[in-house]
Amino acid sequence: MTRIVYVNGDYVPEDQAKVSVFDRGFLFADGVYEVTSVLEGKLLDFAGHARRLERSLSELDMAAPVTMDELLEIHRELVVRNDLQEGMIYLQVTRGADADRDFAFPDPDKVPSSLVLFTQAKSIADSPAAKTGLKVISIEDQRWARRDIKTVQLLYPSMGKMMAKAAGCDDAWMIEDGHVTEGTSNNAYIVKDGKIITRHLSNDILHGITRAAVLRFAKEAQMVVEERAFTIDEAKDADEAFITSASTFVMPVVEIDGAPLGDGTPGRVAARLREIYLDESRKTAV
Ligand code: PMP
């Protein structure tokens, strides 16, 4: 079955989905994105992703190409047209294609922003990695200072992933001033003496939609949550660790820089939070 992709108002087979070489996403990474998970043909936390998209757009003075209601309809239409049961929907908005390459933003009345969405079929609920856990390395955080905006400039996170792969690991946690900011494409957590510790929200990290949901569920389950920066040394000495993101939900981390955490197997807190997250988000999926 050929994948059907949405490009600026049209649903087309993927080999016909095209954007201009003058698109500012291509030339300047002048664009933002969202990834929304799909389970049993339904979208998880669409409202949260739509809200964050609006914020990313507004922080960059970029016009929303469609209303958030229309965006929901496009997501639903793609799920139906691609018969997507489980996986993700990737969405990207760029500042459109100007007549030439120019650092200055074009007039939004003359150059409309561009909107592309496509589906990615993938088994995410029954991920084998959730049973074995991830191995991470630590690397310096060399990204720009507005990590709260979900831009498509993902070169450093891609390099981090490659550094992890080269070390025989799954991902990299990024470090600034001795403290963990986040994973290359996820938020980072440690558990010590029953307390869940994760970095507080600021411009230093992406405000994960899964993070917000997981912390809400943890508090509802009477777990203790501390939102503060933690050092990499604290992480290596933790009882357990995990990450969250829309495409991995809650995923245990069992090793940091070659040092196993606890007994080197996925921790109980991570397993419980994964279960709660899956149960609760299924209930509110649309
Ligand atoms: N931090 C970074 C740097 C990310 O790229 C992502 C996922 N895109 C996250 C955190 C997790 O965000 P979410 O839970 O909204 O997927």
mmCIF file with all atom_site columns, N, CA and C and ligand atoms in Angstrom, residues 33-37 48-49 52 143 147 150-151 154 157 174 181-189 204-212 244-249 277, ligand 1:
data_model
loop_
_atom_site.group_PDB
_atom_site.id
_atom_site.type_symbol
_atom_site.label_atom_id
_atom_site.label_alt_id
_atom_site.label_comp_id
_atom_site.label_asym_id
_atom_site.label_entity_id
_atom_site.label_seq_id
_atom_site.pdbx_PDB_ins_code
_atom_site.Cartn_x
_atom_site.Cartn_y
_atom_site.Cartn_z
_atom_site.occupancy
_atom_site.B_iso_or_equiv
_atom_site.pdbx_formal_charge
_atom_site.auth_seq_id
_atom_site.auth_comp_id
_atom_site.auth_asym_id
_atom_site.auth_atom_id
_atom_site.pdbx_PDB_model_num
ATOM   1   N N  . TYR A 1 33  ? 8.003  21.266 14.320 1.00 0.00 ? 33  TYR A N  1
ATOM   2   C CA . TYR A 1 33  ? 7.340  19.993 14.071 1.00 0.00 ? 33  TYR A CA 1
ATOM   3   C C  . TYR A 1 33  ? 6.666  19.468 15.322 1.00 0.00 ? 33  TYR A C  1
ATOM   4   N N  . GLU A 1 34  ? 5.879  18.435 15.139 1.00 0.00 ? 34  GLU A N  1
ATOM   5   C CA . GLU A 1 34  ? 5.249  17.687 16.234 1.00 0.00 ? 34  GLU A CA 1
ATOM   6   C C  . GLU A 1 34  ? 5.187  16.228 15.825 1.00 0.00 ? 34  GLU A C  1
ATOM   7   N N  . VAL A 1 35  ? 5.205  15.349 16.797 1.00 0.00 ? 35  VAL A N  1
ATOM   8   C CA . VAL A 1 35  ? 5.016  13.919 16.543 1.00 0.00 ? 35  VAL A CA 1
ATOM   9   C C  . VAL A 1 35  ? 3.930  13.445 17.499 1.00 0.00 ? 35  VAL A C  1
ATOM   10  N N  . THR A 1 36  ? 2.844  12.949 16.934 1.00 0.00 ? 36  THR A N  1
ATOM   11  C CA . THR A 1 36  ? 1.724  12.472 17.758 1.00 0.00 ? 36  THR A CA 1
ATOM   12  C C  . THR A 1 36  ? 1.589  10.959 17.571 1.00 0.00 ? 36  THR A C  1
ATOM   13  N N  . SER A 1 37  ? 1.479  10.241 18.673 1.00 0.00 ? 37  SER A N  1
ATOM   14  C CA . SER A 1 37  ? 1.367  8.781  18.579 1.00 0.00 ? 37  SER A CA 1
ATOM   15  C C  . SER A 1 37  ? -0.053 8.345  18.268 1.00 0.00 ? 37  SER A C  1
ATOM   16  N N  . GLY A 1 48  ? -2.553 18.424 23.570 1.00 0.00 ? 48  GLY A N  1
ATOM   17  C CA . GLY A 1 48  ? -1.250 18.855 24.085 1.00 0.00 ? 48  GLY A CA 1
ATOM   18  C C  . GLY A 1 48  ? -0.296 19.198 22.951 1.00 0.00 ? 48  GLY A C  1
ATOM   19  N N  . HIS A 1 49  ? -0.257 18.355 21.925 1.00 0.00 ? 49  HIS A N  1
ATOM   20  C CA . HIS A 1 49  ? 0.639  18.607 20.788 1.00 0.00 ? 49  HIS A CA 1
ATOM   21  C C  . HIS A 1 49  ? 0.210  19.861 20.026 1.00 0.00 ? 49  HIS A C  1
ATOM   22  N N  . ARG A 1 52  ? 1.329  22.916 22.022 1.00 0.00 ? 52  ARG A N  1
ATOM   23  C CA . ARG A 1 52  ? 2.770  23.180 21.926 1.00 0.00 ? 52  ARG A CA 1
ATOM   24  C C  . ARG A 1 52  ? 3.136  23.708 20.533 1.00 0.00 ? 52  ARG A C  1
ATOM   25  N N  . ARG A 1 143 ? 23.613 22.271 21.751 1.00 0.00 ? 143 ARG A N  1
ATOM   26  C CA . ARG A 1 143 ? 22.499 22.840 20.977 1.00 0.00 ? 143 ARG A CA 1
ATOM   27  C C  . ARG A 1 143 ? 22.331 24.338 21.266 1.00 0.00 ? 143 ARG A C  1
ATOM   28  N N  . ARG A 1 147 ? 15.752 25.530 23.366 1.00 0.00 ? 147 ARG A N  1
ATOM   29  C CA . ARG A 1 147 ? 15.358 24.125 23.156 1.00 0.00 ? 147 ARG A CA 1
ATOM   30  C C  . ARG A 1 147 ? 13.897 23.907 23.482 1.00 0.00 ? 147 ARG A C  1
ATOM   31  N N  . LYS A 1 150 ? 10.157 23.633 19.414 1.00 0.00 ? 150 LYS A N  1
ATOM   32  C CA . LYS A 1 150 ? 10.395 22.340 18.753 1.00 0.00 ? 150 LYS A CA 1
ATOM   33  C C  . LYS A 1 150 ? 10.746 22.556 17.284 1.00 0.00 ? 150 LYS A C  1
ATOM   34  N N  . THR A 1 151 ? 11.980 23.021 17.037 1.00 0.00 ? 151 THR A N  1
ATOM   35  C CA . THR A 1 151 ? 12.374 23.312 15.650 1.00 0.00 ? 151 THR A CA 1
ATOM   36  C C  . THR A 1 151 ? 12.929 22.063 14.978 1.00 0.00 ? 151 THR A C  1
ATOM   37  N N  . LEU A 1 154 ? 17.777 19.593 13.891 1.00 0.00 ? 154 LEU A N  1
ATOM   38  C CA . LEU A 1 154 ? 18.054 18.428 14.739 1.00 0.00 ? 154 LEU A CA 1
ATOM   39  C C  . LEU A 1 154 ? 19.409 17.801 14.441 1.00 0.00 ? 154 LEU A C  1
ATOM   40  N N  . PRO A 1 157 ? 21.321 16.683 17.813 1.00 0.00 ? 157 PRO A N  1
ATOM   41  C CA . PRO A 1 157 ? 20.732 15.446 18.347 1.00 0.00 ? 157 PRO A CA 1
ATOM   42  C C  . PRO A 1 157 ? 21.019 14.220 17.468 1.00 0.00 ? 157 PRO A C  1
ATOM   43  N N  . MET A 1 174 ? 22.374 14.620 27.284 1.00 0.00 ? 174 MET A N  1
ATOM   44  C CA . MET A 1 174 ? 23.209 15.802 27.061 1.00 0.00 ? 174 MET A CA 1
ATOM   45  C C  . MET A 1 174 ? 23.425 16.556 28.373 1.00 0.00 ? 174 MET A C  1
ATOM   46  N N  . THR A 1 181 ? 20.551 17.831 30.693 1.00 0.00 ? 181 THR A N  1
ATOM   47  C CA . THR A 1 181 ? 19.410 18.595 30.164 1.00 0.00 ? 181 THR A CA 1
ATOM   48  C C  . THR A 1 181 ? 18.319 17.600 29.761 1.00 0.00 ? 181 THR A C  1
ATOM   49  N N  . GLU A 1 182 ? 18.598 16.798 28.711 1.00 0.00 ? 182 GLU A N  1
ATOM   50  C CA . GLU A 1 182 ? 17.621 15.796 28.253 1.00 0.00 ? 182 GLU A CA 1
ATOM   51  C C  . GLU A 1 182 ? 18.304 14.825 27.306 1.00 0.00 ? 182 GLU A C  1
ATOM   52  N N  . GLY A 1 183 ? 17.552 13.837 26.825 1.00 0.00 ? 183 GLY A N  1
ATOM   53  C CA . GLY A 1 183 ? 18.076 12.905 25.831 1.00 0.00 ? 183 GLY A CA 1
ATOM   54  C C  . GLY A 1 183 ? 18.019 13.555 24.455 1.00 0.00 ? 183 GLY A C  1
ATOM   55  N N  . THR A 1 184 ? 18.565 12.887 23.433 1.00 0.00 ? 184 THR A N  1
ATOM   56  C CA . THR A 1 184 ? 18.589 13.499 22.094 1.00 0.00 ? 184 THR A CA 1
ATOM   57  C C  . THR A 1 184 ? 17.187 13.772 21.574 1.00 0.00 ? 184 THR A C  1
ATOM   58  N N  . SER A 1 185 ? 16.207 12.935 21.982 1.00 0.00 ? 185 SER A N  1
ATOM   59  C CA . SER A 1 185 ? 14.831 13.140 21.503 1.00 0.00 ? 185 SER A CA 1
ATOM   60  C C  . SER A 1 185 ? 13.831 12.725 22.580 1.00 0.00 ? 185 SER A C  1
ATOM   61  N N  . ASN A 1 186 ? 14.176 13.022 23.828 1.00 0.00 ? 186 ASN A N  1
ATOM   62  C CA . ASN A 1 186 ? 13.322 12.601 24.940 1.00 0.00 ? 186 ASN A CA 1
ATOM   63  C C  . ASN A 1 186 ? 13.715 13.344 26.213 1.00 0.00 ? 186 ASN A C  1
ATOM   64  N N  . ASN A 1 187 ? 12.811 13.333 27.182 1.00 0.00 ? 187 ASN A N  1
ATOM   65  C CA . ASN A 1 187 ? 13.123 13.911 28.498 1.00 0.00 ? 187 ASN A CA 1
ATOM   66  C C  . ASN A 1 187 ? 13.715 12.830 29.382 1.00 0.00 ? 187 ASN A C  1
ATOM   67  N N  . ALA A 1 188 ? 14.604 13.252 30.305 1.00 0.00 ? 188 ALA A N  1
ATOM   68  C CA . ALA A 1 188 ? 15.380 12.313 31.128 1.00 0.00 ? 188 ALA A CA 1
ATOM   69  C C  . ALA A 1 188 ? 14.958 12.377 32.600 1.00 0.00 ? 188 ALA A C  1
ATOM   70  N N  . TYR A 1 189 ? 14.942 11.217 33.231 1.00 0.00 ? 189 TYR A N  1
ATOM   71  C CA . TYR A 1 189 ? 14.509 11.091 34.629 1.00 0.00 ? 189 TYR A CA 1
ATOM   72  C C  . TYR A 1 189 ? 15.416 10.129 35.369 1.00 0.00 ? 189 TYR A C  1
ATOM   73  N N  . ASP A 1 204 ? 15.839 25.582 28.489 1.00 0.00 ? 204 ASP A N  1
ATOM   74  C CA . ASP A 1 204 ? 16.929 24.612 28.302 1.00 0.00 ? 204 ASP A CA 1
ATOM   75  C C  . ASP A 1 204 ? 16.476 23.261 27.764 1.00 0.00 ? 204 ASP A C  1
ATOM   76  N N  . ILE A 1 205 ? 15.177 22.965 27.900 1.00 0.00 ? 205 ILE A N  1
ATOM   77  C CA . ILE A 1 205 ? 14.693 21.653 27.435 1.00 0.00 ? 205 ILE A CA 1
ATOM   78  C C  . ILE A 1 205 ? 13.367 21.807 26.704 1.00 0.00 ? 205 ILE A C  1
ATOM   79  N N  . LEU A 1 206 ? 13.041 20.780 25.924 1.00 0.00 ? 206 LEU A N  1
ATOM   80  C CA . LEU A 1 206 ? 11.720 20.744 25.304 1.00 0.00 ? 206 LEU A CA 1
ATOM   81  C C  . LEU A 1 206 ? 10.690 20.361 26.371 1.00 0.00 ? 206 LEU A C  1
ATOM   82  N N  . HIS A 1 207 ? 9.567  21.058 26.354 1.00 0.00 ? 207 HIS A N  1
ATOM   83  C CA . HIS A 1 207 ? 8.508  20.770 27.331 1.00 0.00 ? 207 HIS A CA 1
ATOM   84  C C  . HIS A 1 207 ? 7.708  19.576 26.806 1.00 0.00 ? 207 HIS A C  1
ATOM   85  N N  . GLY A 1 208 ? 8.169  18.394 27.156 1.00 0.00 ? 208 GLY A N  1
ATOM   86  C CA . GLY A 1 208 ? 7.586  17.172 26.600 1.00 0.00 ? 208 GLY A CA 1
ATOM   87  C C  . GLY A 1 208 ? 6.103  17.022 26.954 1.00 0.00 ? 208 GLY A C  1
ATOM   88  N N  . ILE A 1 209 ? 5.342  16.624 25.965 1.00 0.00 ? 209 ILE A N  1
ATOM   89  C CA . ILE A 1 209 ? 3.912  16.383 26.189 1.00 0.00 ? 209 ILE A CA 1
ATOM   90  C C  . ILE A 1 209 ? 3.764  15.097 27.021 1.00 0.00 ? 209 ILE A C  1
ATOM   91  N N  . THR A 1 210 ? 4.616  14.121 26.742 1.00 0.00 ? 210 THR A N  1
ATOM   92  C CA . THR A 1 210 ? 4.589  12.880 27.527 1.00 0.00 ? 210 THR A CA 1
ATOM   93  C C  . THR A 1 210 ? 5.049  13.165 28.956 1.00 0.00 ? 210 THR A C  1
ATOM   94  N N  . ARG A 1 211 ? 6.055  14.041 29.101 1.00 0.00 ? 211 ARG A N  1
ATOM   95  C CA . ARG A 1 211 ? 6.543  14.438 30.430 1.00 0.00 ? 211 ARG A CA 1
ATOM   96  C C  . ARG A 1 211 ? 5.392  14.997 31.266 1.00 0.00 ? 211 ARG A C  1
ATOM   97  N N  . ALA A 1 212 ? 4.624  15.927 30.685 1.00 0.00 ? 212 ALA A N  1
ATOM   98  C CA . ALA A 1 212 ? 3.515  16.550 31.433 1.00 0.00 ? 212 ALA A CA 1
ATOM   99  C C  . ALA A 1 212 ? 2.524  15.483 31.895 1.00 0.00 ? 212 ALA A C  1
ATOM   100 N N  . THR A 1 244 ? 11.136 9.742  28.570 1.00 0.00 ? 244 THR A N  1
ATOM   101 C CA . THR A 1 244 ? 9.774  9.773  28.016 1.00 0.00 ? 244 THR A CA 1
ATOM   102 C C  . THR A 1 244 ? 9.786  10.528 26.691 1.00 0.00 ? 244 THR A C  1
ATOM   103 N N  . SER A 1 245 ? 8.935  10.084 25.781 1.00 0.00 ? 245 SER A N  1
ATOM   104 C CA . SER A 1 245 ? 8.664  10.830 24.544 1.00 0.00 ? 245 SER A CA 1
ATOM   105 C C  . SER A 1 245 ? 7.400  10.244 23.933 1.00 0.00 ? 245 SER A C  1
ATOM   106 N N  . ALA A 1 246 ? 6.836  10.979 22.967 1.00 0.00 ? 246 ALA A N  1
ATOM   107 C CA . ALA A 1 246 ? 5.590  10.532 22.352 1.00 0.00 ? 246 ALA A CA 1
ATOM   108 C C  . ALA A 1 246 ? 5.754  9.182  21.658 1.00 0.00 ? 246 ALA A C  1
ATOM   109 N N  . SER A 1 247 ? 6.957  8.910  21.130 1.00 0.00 ? 247 SER A N  1
ATOM   110 C CA . SER A 1 247 ? 7.103  7.664  20.374 1.00 0.00 ? 247 SER A CA 1
ATOM   111 C C  . SER A 1 247 ? 7.670  6.512  21.201 1.00 0.00 ? 247 SER A C  1
ATOM   112 N N  . THR A 1 248 ? 8.125  6.788  22.438 1.00 0.00 ? 248 THR A N  1
ATOM   113 C CA . THR A 1 248 ? 8.628  5.688  23.277 1.00 0.00 ? 248 THR A CA 1
ATOM   114 C C  . THR A 1 248 ? 7.826  5.546  24.576 1.00 0.00 ? 248 THR A C  1
ATOM   115 N N  . PHE A 1 249 ? 6.916  6.518  24.837 1.00 0.00 ? 249 PHE A N  1
ATOM   116 C CA . PHE A 1 249 ? 6.146  6.558  26.094 1.00 0.00 ? 249 PHE A CA 1
ATOM   117 C C  . PHE A 1 249 ? 7.108  6.652  27.273 1.00 0.00 ? 249 PHE A C  1
ATOM   118 N N  . TYR A 1 277 ? 0.703  5.117  32.059 1.00 0.00 ? 277 TYR A N  1
ATOM   119 C CA . TYR A 1 277 ? 0.645  6.026  30.904 1.00 0.00 ? 277 TYR A CA 1
ATOM   120 C C  . TYR A 1 277 ? -0.159 5.404  29.765 1.00 0.00 ? 277 TYR A C  1
HETATM 121 N N1 . PMP B 2 .   ? 13.135 16.431 24.363 1.00 0.00 ? 1   PMP B N1 1
HETATM 122 C C1 . PMP B 2 .   ? 13.525 16.440 23.071 1.00 0.00 ? 1   PMP B C1 1
HETATM 123 C C2 . PMP B 2 .   ? 14.825 17.099 22.721 1.00 0.00 ? 1   PMP B C2 1
HETATM 124 C C3 . PMP B 2 .   ? 12.716 15.852 22.079 1.00 0.00 ? 1   PMP B C3 1
HETATM 125 O O1 . PMP B 2 .   ? 13.112 15.868 20.793 1.00 0.00 ? 1   PMP B O1 1
HETATM 126 C C4 . PMP B 2 .   ? 11.516 15.201 22.454 1.00 0.00 ? 1   PMP B C4 1
HETATM 127 C C5 . PMP B 2 .   ? 10.652 14.493 21.445 1.00 0.00 ? 1   PMP B C5 1
HETATM 128 N N2 . PMP B 2 .   ? 10.442 15.184 20.300 1.00 0.00 ? 1   PMP B N2 1
HETATM 129 C C6 . PMP B 2 .   ? 11.152 15.207 23.817 1.00 0.00 ? 1   PMP B C6 1
HETATM 130 C C7 . PMP B 2 .   ? 11.988 15.829 24.738 1.00 0.00 ? 1   PMP B C7 1
HETATM 131 C C8 . PMP B 2 .   ? 9.887  14.544 24.289 1.00 0.00 ? 1   PMP B C8 1
HETATM 132 O O2 . PMP B 2 .   ? 8.761  15.300 23.934 1.00 0.00 ? 1   PMP B O2 1
HETATM 133 P P1 . PMP B 2 .   ? 7.341  14.597 23.729 1.00 0.00 ? 1   PMP B P1 1
HETATM 134 O O3 . PMP B 2 .   ? 7.048  13.865 24.986 1.00 0.00 ? 1   PMP B O3 1
HETATM 135 O O4 . PMP B 2 .   ? 6.414  15.738 23.506 1.00 0.00 ? 1   PMP B O4 1
HETATM 136 O O5 . PMP B 2 .   ? 7.485  13.698 22.558 1.00 0.00 ? 1   PMP B O5 1
#
